[in-house]
XYZ file of C-alpha atoms in Angstrom:
685
model
C 29.648 93.368 113.502
C 28.463 95.763 110.748
C 30.407 97.287 107.917
C 30.703 100.751 107.041
C 31.469 99.986 103.253
C 29.942 96.546 102.730
C 30.378 96.639 99.023
C 33.966 95.986 99.581
C 33.163 92.283 100.721
C 32.709 91.397 97.159
C 36.325 91.583 97.148
C 36.496 88.222 98.911
C 35.823 86.448 95.571
C 39.411 87.322 95.125
C 40.445 84.167 97.524
C 39.843 82.218 94.492
C 42.945 83.139 92.812
C 45.309 81.283 95.415
C 42.743 78.272 95.563
C 42.970 77.828 91.939
C 46.497 78.124 91.809
C 46.808 75.293 94.504
C 44.171 73.069 92.930
C 45.797 73.226 89.680
C 49.533 72.400 89.294
C 50.769 74.555 86.180
C 54.319 73.273 86.225
C 55.508 70.675 83.883
C 56.182 67.235 84.890
C 60.110 66.448 84.549
C 60.748 62.430 83.955
C 63.828 61.433 86.066
C 65.202 57.908 84.878
C 66.962 55.785 87.574
C 68.529 52.126 87.337
C 67.000 51.059 90.766
C 64.190 52.673 91.958
C 63.007 50.170 94.929
C 64.752 52.475 97.613
C 63.716 55.838 96.145
C 60.014 54.656 96.288
C 59.745 54.932 99.853
C 61.628 58.358 100.058
C 59.029 59.881 97.517
C 55.990 58.846 99.257
C 57.219 60.713 102.844
C 58.273 63.979 100.995
C 55.068 64.148 98.985
C 52.815 64.216 102.084
C 55.284 66.836 103.751
C 55.143 68.856 100.522
C 51.191 68.611 100.087
C 51.085 69.941 104.160
C 53.300 72.903 103.187
C 50.993 73.800 100.006
C 48.062 73.608 102.310
C 49.568 76.031 105.104
C 50.881 78.455 102.359
C 47.402 78.288 100.766
C 45.774 79.019 104.255
C 47.981 81.887 105.052
C 47.370 83.607 101.514
C 43.338 82.835 101.836
C 43.416 84.435 105.433
C 45.561 87.411 104.178
C 43.463 88.255 101.385
C 40.242 88.029 103.563
C 41.840 90.141 106.347
C 42.478 92.996 103.645
C 39.214 92.969 102.383
C 37.390 92.866 106.156
C 40.006 95.807 106.447
C 38.792 98.056 103.612
C 34.974 97.091 104.349
C 36.031 98.798 107.663
C 33.967 96.431 110.077
C 32.707 97.786 113.621
C 30.920 96.944 116.516
C 27.747 99.146 116.545
C 27.149 101.680 119.078
C 24.321 101.457 121.771
C 22.977 104.695 120.144
C 20.485 103.684 117.367
C 20.322 107.269 115.875
C 24.247 107.313 115.284
C 25.972 108.439 112.212
C 26.347 106.904 108.928
C 29.876 107.319 107.098
C 27.901 106.675 103.839
C 25.791 109.881 104.024
C 26.719 113.320 104.058
C 29.028 114.872 106.365
C 28.748 118.402 106.843
C 30.875 120.363 109.110
C 30.940 124.037 110.302
C 33.790 125.985 111.883
C 33.081 129.345 113.266
C 35.953 131.492 112.555
C 34.765 134.758 113.522
C 36.784 137.037 115.558
C 35.559 136.028 118.832
C 37.326 132.670 117.912
C 40.626 134.483 118.541
C 40.357 134.003 122.401
C 42.797 131.783 123.862
C 42.908 128.503 126.168
C 46.290 127.386 127.519
C 47.861 129.727 124.803
C 45.851 127.883 122.207
C 43.461 129.777 119.887
C 39.740 128.378 119.983
C 39.872 128.470 116.097
C 43.088 126.111 116.544
C 41.244 123.918 118.878
C 38.457 123.416 116.653
C 40.476 122.732 113.427
C 42.685 120.638 115.448
C 39.758 118.311 116.532
C 37.987 118.668 113.208
C 41.147 117.276 111.887
C 41.185 114.064 113.989
C 37.567 113.719 113.191
C 37.895 113.429 109.622
C 40.188 110.298 110.536
C 37.008 108.445 111.044
C 35.962 109.166 107.452
C 39.287 108.941 105.773
C 37.756 107.003 102.537
C 34.345 109.238 102.441
C 33.758 111.326 99.557
C 30.642 113.135 100.843
C 31.931 115.997 102.834
C 31.452 119.619 103.435
C 33.154 122.359 105.325
C 31.505 125.532 106.063
C 32.965 128.785 107.544
C 31.547 132.187 108.040
C 33.437 132.969 104.780
C 30.282 131.470 102.726
C 32.476 130.877 99.645
C 31.219 129.130 96.479
C 33.692 126.375 97.193
C 31.892 125.553 100.302
C 28.635 124.530 98.348
C 29.820 121.177 97.025
C 30.645 117.848 98.082
C 34.380 116.904 98.685
C 36.964 114.490 100.110
C 38.717 114.086 103.450
C 42.000 115.289 101.890
C 40.921 118.441 100.460
C 39.025 119.387 103.799
C 42.096 119.031 105.663
C 44.152 121.168 103.101
C 41.499 123.963 103.759
C 42.093 123.572 107.696
C 45.531 124.591 107.105
C 44.612 127.833 105.419
C 41.641 128.604 107.405
C 41.688 132.659 108.609
C 39.471 134.806 110.847
C 36.539 136.266 109.015
C 34.920 139.742 109.691
C 31.466 138.702 109.052
C 29.827 136.664 112.082
C 26.818 134.560 110.996
C 23.514 133.177 113.151
C 23.179 129.348 113.223
C 20.001 129.845 111.561
C 21.961 130.972 108.112
C 24.274 128.267 108.746
C 22.085 125.155 109.139
C 20.042 126.857 105.792
C 23.103 126.700 103.853
C 23.903 123.213 105.293
C 20.366 122.312 104.491
C 20.407 123.382 100.825
C 23.531 121.157 100.135
C 21.706 117.937 101.896
C 18.775 118.732 99.718
C 20.892 118.078 96.642
C 23.090 115.281 97.690
C 20.998 113.281 100.033
C 22.172 110.094 100.949
C 21.052 106.850 101.647
C 21.229 107.099 105.445
C 21.106 109.877 108.170
C 23.018 112.791 106.798
C 25.381 114.213 110.228
C 26.393 117.803 110.893
C 28.828 119.155 113.130
C 29.075 122.449 114.702
C 32.629 123.694 116.260
C 31.823 127.176 117.664
C 31.960 129.388 120.569
C 28.290 129.889 120.467
C 28.754 133.756 121.495
C 25.134 134.769 122.360
C 25.305 138.163 120.719
C 25.879 136.806 116.981
C 24.276 133.131 117.567
C 20.861 134.352 116.820
C 17.472 132.850 118.202
C 18.495 129.241 118.868
C 15.071 128.246 120.336
C 13.112 128.215 117.001
C 15.905 126.492 115.027
C 14.324 123.064 114.119
C 16.701 120.096 112.802
C 15.266 117.781 110.104
C 14.851 114.384 111.565
C 16.504 113.075 108.546
C 19.643 114.811 109.752
C 21.715 114.438 112.932
C 23.412 117.608 114.569
C 26.389 117.172 116.849
C 27.180 120.218 118.601
C 30.763 120.832 119.945
C 31.287 123.861 122.221
C 34.738 125.180 121.842
C 35.249 127.496 125.179
C 36.410 128.109 128.501
C 35.348 130.817 130.819
C 35.285 134.421 129.211
C 38.418 136.123 129.305
C 39.130 139.601 129.640
C 38.199 141.946 126.248
C 37.797 145.757 126.295
C 36.574 147.269 123.122
C 35.481 151.215 122.022
C 31.896 151.413 121.888
C 31.532 154.963 120.307
C 33.472 157.890 119.365
C 32.054 161.471 118.799
C 32.486 165.257 119.159
C 31.147 167.910 121.420
C 30.730 170.084 118.577
C 29.002 169.409 114.921
C 32.657 169.687 113.334
C 36.364 170.432 113.970
C 37.735 173.837 113.859
C 41.408 174.266 113.021
C 43.546 176.274 115.422
C 40.993 175.690 118.084
C 40.416 173.653 120.916
C 38.263 170.376 119.958
C 37.119 167.789 122.256
C 36.697 164.179 121.260
C 34.810 161.909 123.401
C 35.594 158.118 123.729
C 33.293 155.462 125.523
C 35.191 152.383 126.201
C 33.473 148.803 127.535
C 34.755 146.142 129.599
C 33.230 142.808 128.112
C 35.214 140.767 130.921
C 34.235 139.594 134.545
C 37.497 141.369 135.898
C 38.238 145.031 136.738
C 40.466 147.027 134.201
C 42.783 149.334 136.124
C 44.555 152.273 134.293
C 43.942 151.047 130.955
C 46.316 153.683 128.727
C 43.984 154.851 125.941
C 45.685 156.602 122.970
C 44.590 159.126 120.468
C 46.305 159.733 116.994
C 45.556 161.977 114.323
C 47.141 161.225 110.994
C 49.420 158.933 112.649
C 50.527 161.328 114.991
C 49.983 160.664 118.892
C 48.457 163.609 120.248
C 46.662 162.635 123.550
C 46.534 159.830 126.208
C 43.983 159.277 128.989
C 43.817 156.410 131.610
C 40.481 154.546 132.001
C 39.430 152.195 134.890
C 36.382 149.825 133.907
C 34.191 147.805 136.272
C 33.314 144.242 135.234
C 30.846 144.649 132.294
C 30.890 148.322 132.901
C 31.803 151.023 130.577
C 33.760 154.498 130.896
C 33.837 157.642 128.907
C 36.889 159.903 128.574
C 37.378 163.335 126.953
C 40.583 164.051 124.685
C 41.373 167.832 123.862
C 43.183 168.241 120.632
C 43.916 170.957 117.728
C 44.730 170.340 114.119
C 46.318 172.529 111.243
C 44.769 172.547 108.378
C 41.475 171.675 106.772
C 40.156 168.645 105.332
C 39.680 165.072 106.110
C 41.863 163.857 109.409
C 42.633 160.309 109.922
C 41.536 159.360 113.607
C 42.653 156.366 115.608
C 42.249 155.047 119.395
C 44.012 152.494 120.533
C 44.999 150.437 123.563
C 46.486 147.490 124.441
C 44.659 144.299 125.455
C 44.969 140.551 125.112
C 44.041 138.212 124.022
C 41.526 139.301 121.608
C 43.049 141.910 119.784
C 40.839 142.667 116.539
C 39.100 145.438 118.274
C 42.205 147.127 119.841
C 41.693 150.003 117.245
C 39.102 151.932 116.349
C 39.258 153.935 113.380
C 37.425 157.456 112.488
C 37.456 160.670 110.198
C 37.370 164.177 111.221
C 36.465 166.626 108.548
C 38.410 169.825 109.816
C 36.465 173.521 109.368
C 34.264 172.030 106.465
C 33.246 175.121 104.593
C 29.625 176.030 105.238
C 28.180 177.483 102.114
C 25.411 180.028 102.773
C 23.025 181.471 100.339
C 21.426 184.922 101.050
C 18.666 185.523 99.277
C 17.525 189.105 99.742
C 14.231 190.751 99.055
C 13.516 194.372 100.828
C 16.730 196.241 101.522
C 18.322 196.316 105.110
C 20.853 199.028 105.612
C 22.421 197.496 108.445
C 23.411 194.174 106.160
C 23.290 192.088 109.284
C 23.606 188.910 107.670
C 26.439 189.724 105.404
C 28.415 190.933 108.228
C 28.155 187.650 110.182
C 28.887 185.193 107.780
C 31.507 187.368 105.553
C 34.091 187.788 108.380
C 34.642 184.302 108.890
C 36.809 181.811 106.920
C 34.496 178.908 107.969
C 31.624 180.475 105.807
C 31.333 181.259 101.985
C 28.419 183.794 101.424
C 26.660 184.463 98.242
C 23.987 187.138 98.296
C 21.494 187.300 95.473
C 18.334 189.385 94.653
C 15.069 187.539 95.125
C 13.734 189.340 92.026
C 16.825 187.468 89.728
C 17.913 184.453 92.022
C 19.592 181.753 90.158
C 17.707 178.508 91.785
C 20.491 176.268 90.360
C 22.810 177.807 92.976
C 20.380 175.846 95.929
C 22.452 172.753 94.824
C 25.740 174.011 96.168
C 24.810 175.419 99.287
C 23.974 174.328 103.042
C 22.129 176.895 104.467
C 19.684 179.171 102.441
C 18.844 182.636 104.067
C 15.633 184.062 102.914
C 15.301 187.690 104.246
C 12.423 189.875 103.762
C 11.312 188.472 100.464
C 7.867 189.365 99.937
C 6.440 186.157 98.576
C 7.754 182.676 97.983
C 6.116 181.049 94.879
C 6.958 179.449 91.512
C 10.050 177.885 90.754
C 11.670 179.161 93.671
C 9.507 177.625 96.305
C 9.496 174.280 94.853
C 13.237 173.965 94.710
C 13.601 175.425 98.420
C 11.175 172.675 99.302
C 13.138 170.101 97.611
C 16.355 171.456 99.001
C 15.472 171.339 102.681
C 13.683 167.703 102.424
C 17.116 166.453 100.918
C 19.190 168.010 103.817
C 19.196 171.386 103.485
C 18.814 174.134 105.795
C 16.531 177.322 105.393
C 16.332 180.498 107.647
C 12.902 182.549 106.797
C 13.168 186.151 107.907
C 9.797 187.830 107.319
C 9.467 191.074 105.400
C 7.838 194.158 107.213
C 4.291 193.391 105.126
C 4.628 189.404 104.609
C 1.867 187.828 102.107
C 0.526 185.633 104.768
C -1.170 183.442 101.937
C 2.002 182.977 100.164
C 4.088 182.379 103.109
C 1.353 180.344 104.924
C 1.483 177.482 102.083
C 5.316 177.486 101.813
C 5.787 177.192 105.624
C 2.930 174.472 105.850
C 4.610 172.161 103.190
C 7.942 172.771 105.477
C 5.903 171.489 108.329
C 5.406 174.709 110.308
C 1.549 175.211 110.251
C -0.734 178.300 111.894
C 0.822 181.210 110.337
C -0.965 184.434 111.434
C -0.459 188.009 110.792
C 0.346 190.043 113.901
C 0.524 193.617 113.392
C 1.858 195.461 116.532
C 3.883 198.380 117.332
C 4.722 197.341 120.814
C 8.437 196.140 121.643
C 8.156 192.553 123.661
C 11.399 191.544 125.395
C 12.956 187.973 124.848
C 12.679 185.764 127.396
C 16.028 183.867 128.834
C 17.300 181.390 126.630
C 16.696 177.956 127.774
C 20.384 177.008 128.486
C 19.647 173.075 128.656
C 18.665 173.179 125.056
C 20.889 171.404 122.586
C 21.141 174.389 120.647
C 22.677 176.627 123.224
C 24.995 173.921 124.899
C 27.948 175.505 124.180
C 27.155 179.146 123.360
C 27.163 180.672 127.383
C 29.891 180.079 129.533
C 29.256 178.782 133.013
C 30.247 181.910 134.831
C 27.686 184.071 133.103
C 24.643 184.111 135.399
C 20.908 184.329 133.525
C 19.736 187.283 135.007
C 23.154 189.313 133.638
C 21.829 188.778 130.091
C 20.958 191.883 128.352
C 17.921 190.599 125.869
C 16.775 192.111 122.609
C 13.282 193.193 122.082
C 11.232 192.382 119.125
C 8.141 193.687 117.198
C 6.764 190.506 115.588
C 4.865 190.750 112.231
C 3.518 187.301 112.222
C 3.069 184.400 114.665
C 2.890 180.393 113.916
C 2.617 177.128 115.565
C 6.057 175.718 115.506
C 6.309 172.093 114.267
C 9.606 171.381 116.464
C 11.515 173.397 119.124
C 11.026 176.674 120.365
C 14.695 178.264 120.389
C 13.918 181.741 121.605
C 10.463 183.021 122.925
C 8.989 186.356 123.546
C 8.065 186.975 127.125
C 4.550 187.138 126.193
C 4.739 183.411 125.486
C 4.979 183.737 121.574
C 7.575 182.024 119.685
C 10.557 183.881 118.066
C 12.676 181.717 116.973
C 11.631 178.063 116.238
C 13.250 175.032 114.431
C 11.718 172.264 112.648
C 12.574 169.469 110.895
C 11.361 168.038 107.568
C 12.641 164.623 106.428
C 16.273 165.551 106.395
C 16.433 169.115 106.431
C 15.943 171.745 108.971
C 13.346 174.933 108.995
C 14.182 178.128 111.155
C 11.548 180.984 111.178
C 12.259 184.384 112.680
C 9.197 186.504 114.129
C 10.458 189.922 112.828
C 12.839 191.438 110.414
C 16.257 192.413 111.346
C 16.077 196.362 110.545
C 16.260 198.262 113.901
C 12.496 199.302 113.627
C 11.443 195.998 114.384
C 13.630 195.252 117.066
C 16.945 195.075 118.287
C 17.758 191.514 117.807
C 20.553 191.980 114.956
C 22.414 194.365 117.181
C 22.366 192.445 120.462
C 25.166 189.947 121.469
C 23.051 186.984 121.065
C 22.640 187.612 117.323
C 26.166 186.135 116.239
C 26.060 182.993 118.219
C 22.477 182.087 117.076
C 23.324 182.788 113.426
C 26.377 180.856 113.535
C 24.596 177.856 115.353
C 22.088 177.960 112.751
C 24.746 177.867 109.999
C 26.898 174.906 111.967
C 23.983 172.644 112.196
C 23.276 173.329 108.362
C 26.208 171.253 107.698
C 25.119 167.756 106.695
C 26.460 165.472 109.348
C 29.101 163.173 108.545
C 29.227 160.241 110.535
C 33.053 159.626 112.146
C 32.968 155.968 111.646
C 30.809 153.012 109.906
C 30.521 149.144 110.737
C 31.209 146.295 108.170
C 27.949 144.595 109.354
C 25.924 147.422 108.016
C 23.863 146.533 105.146
C 23.765 149.987 103.598
C 25.653 153.188 103.926
C 24.136 156.649 102.941
C 26.342 159.510 101.934
C 25.618 163.279 100.896
C 28.116 163.593 97.593
C 28.321 166.520 94.862
C 25.603 166.204 92.596
C 26.613 163.548 89.732
C 25.086 161.980 86.850
C 23.117 158.961 87.250
C 25.999 156.915 85.114
C 28.545 157.877 87.749
C 30.177 155.103 89.532
C 31.621 155.562 92.726
C 34.363 153.120 94.410
C 35.920 152.460 97.662
C 39.762 152.209 97.722
C 41.937 150.950 100.629
C 45.839 150.524 99.444
C 45.556 147.702 96.714
C 41.955 146.757 97.282
C 39.364 148.474 94.959
C 35.732 147.509 95.663
C 32.886 148.562 93.724
C 29.886 148.230 95.812
C 26.047 147.984 94.465
C 25.087 151.420 94.693
C 21.988 153.839 94.198
C 22.194 157.649 93.476
C 19.367 159.959 94.063
C 20.191 163.533 93.679
C 23.336 163.846 96.019
C 22.448 160.851 98.237
C 24.484 158.029 97.505
C 23.385 154.650 99.156
C 26.095 151.760 99.066
C 25.537 148.444 99.876
C 28.696 146.872 101.828
C 29.949 143.633 100.229
C 29.804 140.574 102.642
C 33.082 138.277 102.630
C 31.636 135.866 100.224
C 30.829 138.401 97.575
C 34.780 139.387 97.557
C 37.451 137.915 95.276
C 40.124 135.302 96.599
C 42.689 138.155 97.165
C 40.377 140.917 98.456
C 39.738 140.858 102.333
C 37.859 143.742 104.325
C 40.222 144.939 106.910
C 39.348 147.702 109.203
C 40.649 151.362 108.380
C 40.173 154.058 106.198
C 38.617 153.816 102.651
C 38.416 156.588 99.762
C 35.264 157.046 98.084
C 36.425 157.902 94.858
C 34.462 159.082 91.635
C 36.758 159.339 88.215
C 39.541 158.630 90.120
C 39.228 161.423 92.383
C 38.685 161.237 96.370
C 35.470 162.773 97.308
C 35.281 161.595 100.908
C 37.109 159.550 103.137
C 35.391 156.707 105.367
C 36.363 154.830 108.362
C 35.353 151.279 108.591
C 35.233 148.919 111.963
C 34.172 145.795 112.847
C 31.352 145.329 114.771
C 31.534 145.131 118.387
C 29.091 142.302 119.111
C 32.103 140.188 118.374
C 33.817 141.788 121.411
C 31.006 140.851 124.003
C 32.096 137.596 125.783
C 28.872 135.835 126.689
C 28.686 132.525 125.570
C 25.786 129.833 125.767
C 27.012 127.015 128.325
C 26.391 123.310 127.124
C 23.558 122.871 129.554
C 21.863 125.989 128.165
C 22.291 124.452 124.405
C 20.770 121.056 125.889
C 18.148 122.818 127.211
C 17.367 124.697 123.989
C 17.569 121.722 121.830
C 15.673 119.330 124.834
C 12.790 118.687 122.366
C 15.191 117.328 119.499
C 16.525 114.181 120.164
C 18.336 114.328 117.006
C 20.618 116.746 118.293
C 23.629 115.734 120.676
C 25.576 118.404 122.690
C 28.990 117.691 123.936
C 30.286 119.164 126.957
C 33.270 120.616 125.551
C 35.802 119.765 122.499
C 38.776 120.352 125.008
C 37.693 118.021 127.715
C 39.032 114.301 127.310
C 39.377 112.833 123.541
C 36.438 114.087 121.759
C 36.686 112.046 118.700
C 37.318 108.647 120.674
C 33.799 109.503 122.794
C 32.371 110.412 119.623
C 33.120 107.288 118.060
C 31.921 105.460 121.016
C 28.808 106.891 120.990
C 27.905 107.159 117.560
C 30.236 105.023 115.356
C 30.934 102.148 118.102
C 34.090 100.277 118.086
C 36.194 100.424 114.747
C 37.722 96.940 113.902
C 39.282 97.841 110.577
C 42.971 98.234 112.166
C 42.745 94.630 113.833
C 42.182 93.287 110.192
C 44.818 95.016 108.734
C 47.631 93.798 111.522
C 45.829 90.383 111.055
C 46.583 90.429 106.966
C 50.260 91.379 107.692
C 50.512 88.704 110.246
C 49.201 86.109 107.640
C 51.496 87.390 105.064
C 54.322 87.085 107.658
C 53.356 83.305 108.389
C 53.218 82.495 104.755
C 56.896 83.659 104.458
C 57.970 81.560 107.591
C 56.369 78.506 106.198
C 58.184 79.026 102.813
C 61.340 79.668 104.468
C 61.473 77.122 107.611
C 58.886 74.079 106.431
C 61.022 71.842 104.518
């Protein structure tokens, strides 16, 4: 027999108190006078022997009661056969996985509730311990200190699901940091209650547990149940047009092992249901459905895709934001005059565009910061401040369309275009008009330009008299039948560069008068809009946004209802980078819920952002106990239980690692001896 708290055995000295009382008679002797004591003497001898026996019995019951009570507090036990068993005197650190996947159910009971219930029972084995730790996915500051059993039990009653999943390498590192500060005299014990989801567990094969610690792995899982989640949402066009038919694509995935038939997926815009679509999903499969919708009014639209799917419900909604008819700002820098005014006619007749035309001789380069597309038309040379500003504008995400003059300065343009990734510029004087080749309809640029009924040979293509030729650093959007490029698209960092082969005047070709001219110019302008993502994930470390030019001291905030966050941020020109806070960086009354967040500057909303939880938690693929044993096969200080729900886990753990506890027997013995004392006093005459 061994003791968990052997220091309590010093309390056995307390048995000296009743012994001292019985050895010394502290009552005063009272003298009684009798006339004849001959007969009384015999009676006194008999009662004295009985009284002495009674006192010895009382003494024995009191000594045994005190001894049994001391043994009960010392918590005796019969040691287990497992020599590497746990030690209640050292630090006990428990981890409960409260990620969203623990929302799954077994017999109408959530995995999280099963885990907290079993840990609550386990704590009864350490009821008097004061060196305990409870870790969750919250990683809150209070988890990095030792506490008592009662405080941990109180925390278990208020434990909530957390949006931040943690891999087990970070869990063990956090536990090891505390164990390093509060190392006990014996081996420390670690407990992991989790469903061990493969998508978030991390690389367990490289996880090494210190030999001074003993790890107990308790899987909380059954067979994978049904779960459907939204994988992604995207538009068929760069942006949404008001009062026009728009198409939204939604990709839905099935993480379960059963077929899903006729799942009704609903599309909401500004909390109004605008469309529905049934979806059929194969086991572990995915499907894409399209929604047609119209919007009224410009600006940000709050979108939401939702469906009914139990028992995991955190991913039944997917939030996104659409920017309806964003204003495309076009800056037209004109050099040589063009009587046809082709560029002005294209962009001035549509409310989607705002056009500003300036002369190349006195252009305000500050207008570049307020533009999405810069059209350089027939500018004789690009140099000086204009050149450097256009280069910076393009690298920050802007788009530039270069339309050459009739006699371009090859030296000036060569250096300018070379800095933008377009090389090999050469002069090409020619009086021959060369027809354009048929556009490549499979190109993403022309994906929605031609109707399916229009055959390739029915196109009436323009002719061109090119003034230069070059080696495009990207895609050939349009080519001449001679094989030379007519219109190219190149990418330079975040921006785009378009180069045309000839001026737009009629003497150099008929492209500006052809039906192909307007859709090509519209597509160039549409693709110049900085692409805004429809949604973001909380698990992203950083989020990059394009915002209006602001001073370096400007502070941007994220606001949702009454929650206001000031994330760590960096502002470089008009590029804002936000570091999303983790759950342990939030205040007690703050929580990151999926939904819409306003990006505010000086109290004004700059953008509307949609945040969702990462779909890694939606994938129902778990490590089995056999797989876990295989991963930790070379570490004898790691013990894997089959399942927390199979049998009585606490009794099995106690039998294997703590042995048979005897404290309850000694407690009953103490009560029994106290009862015997009462009976001796009452009935022994």
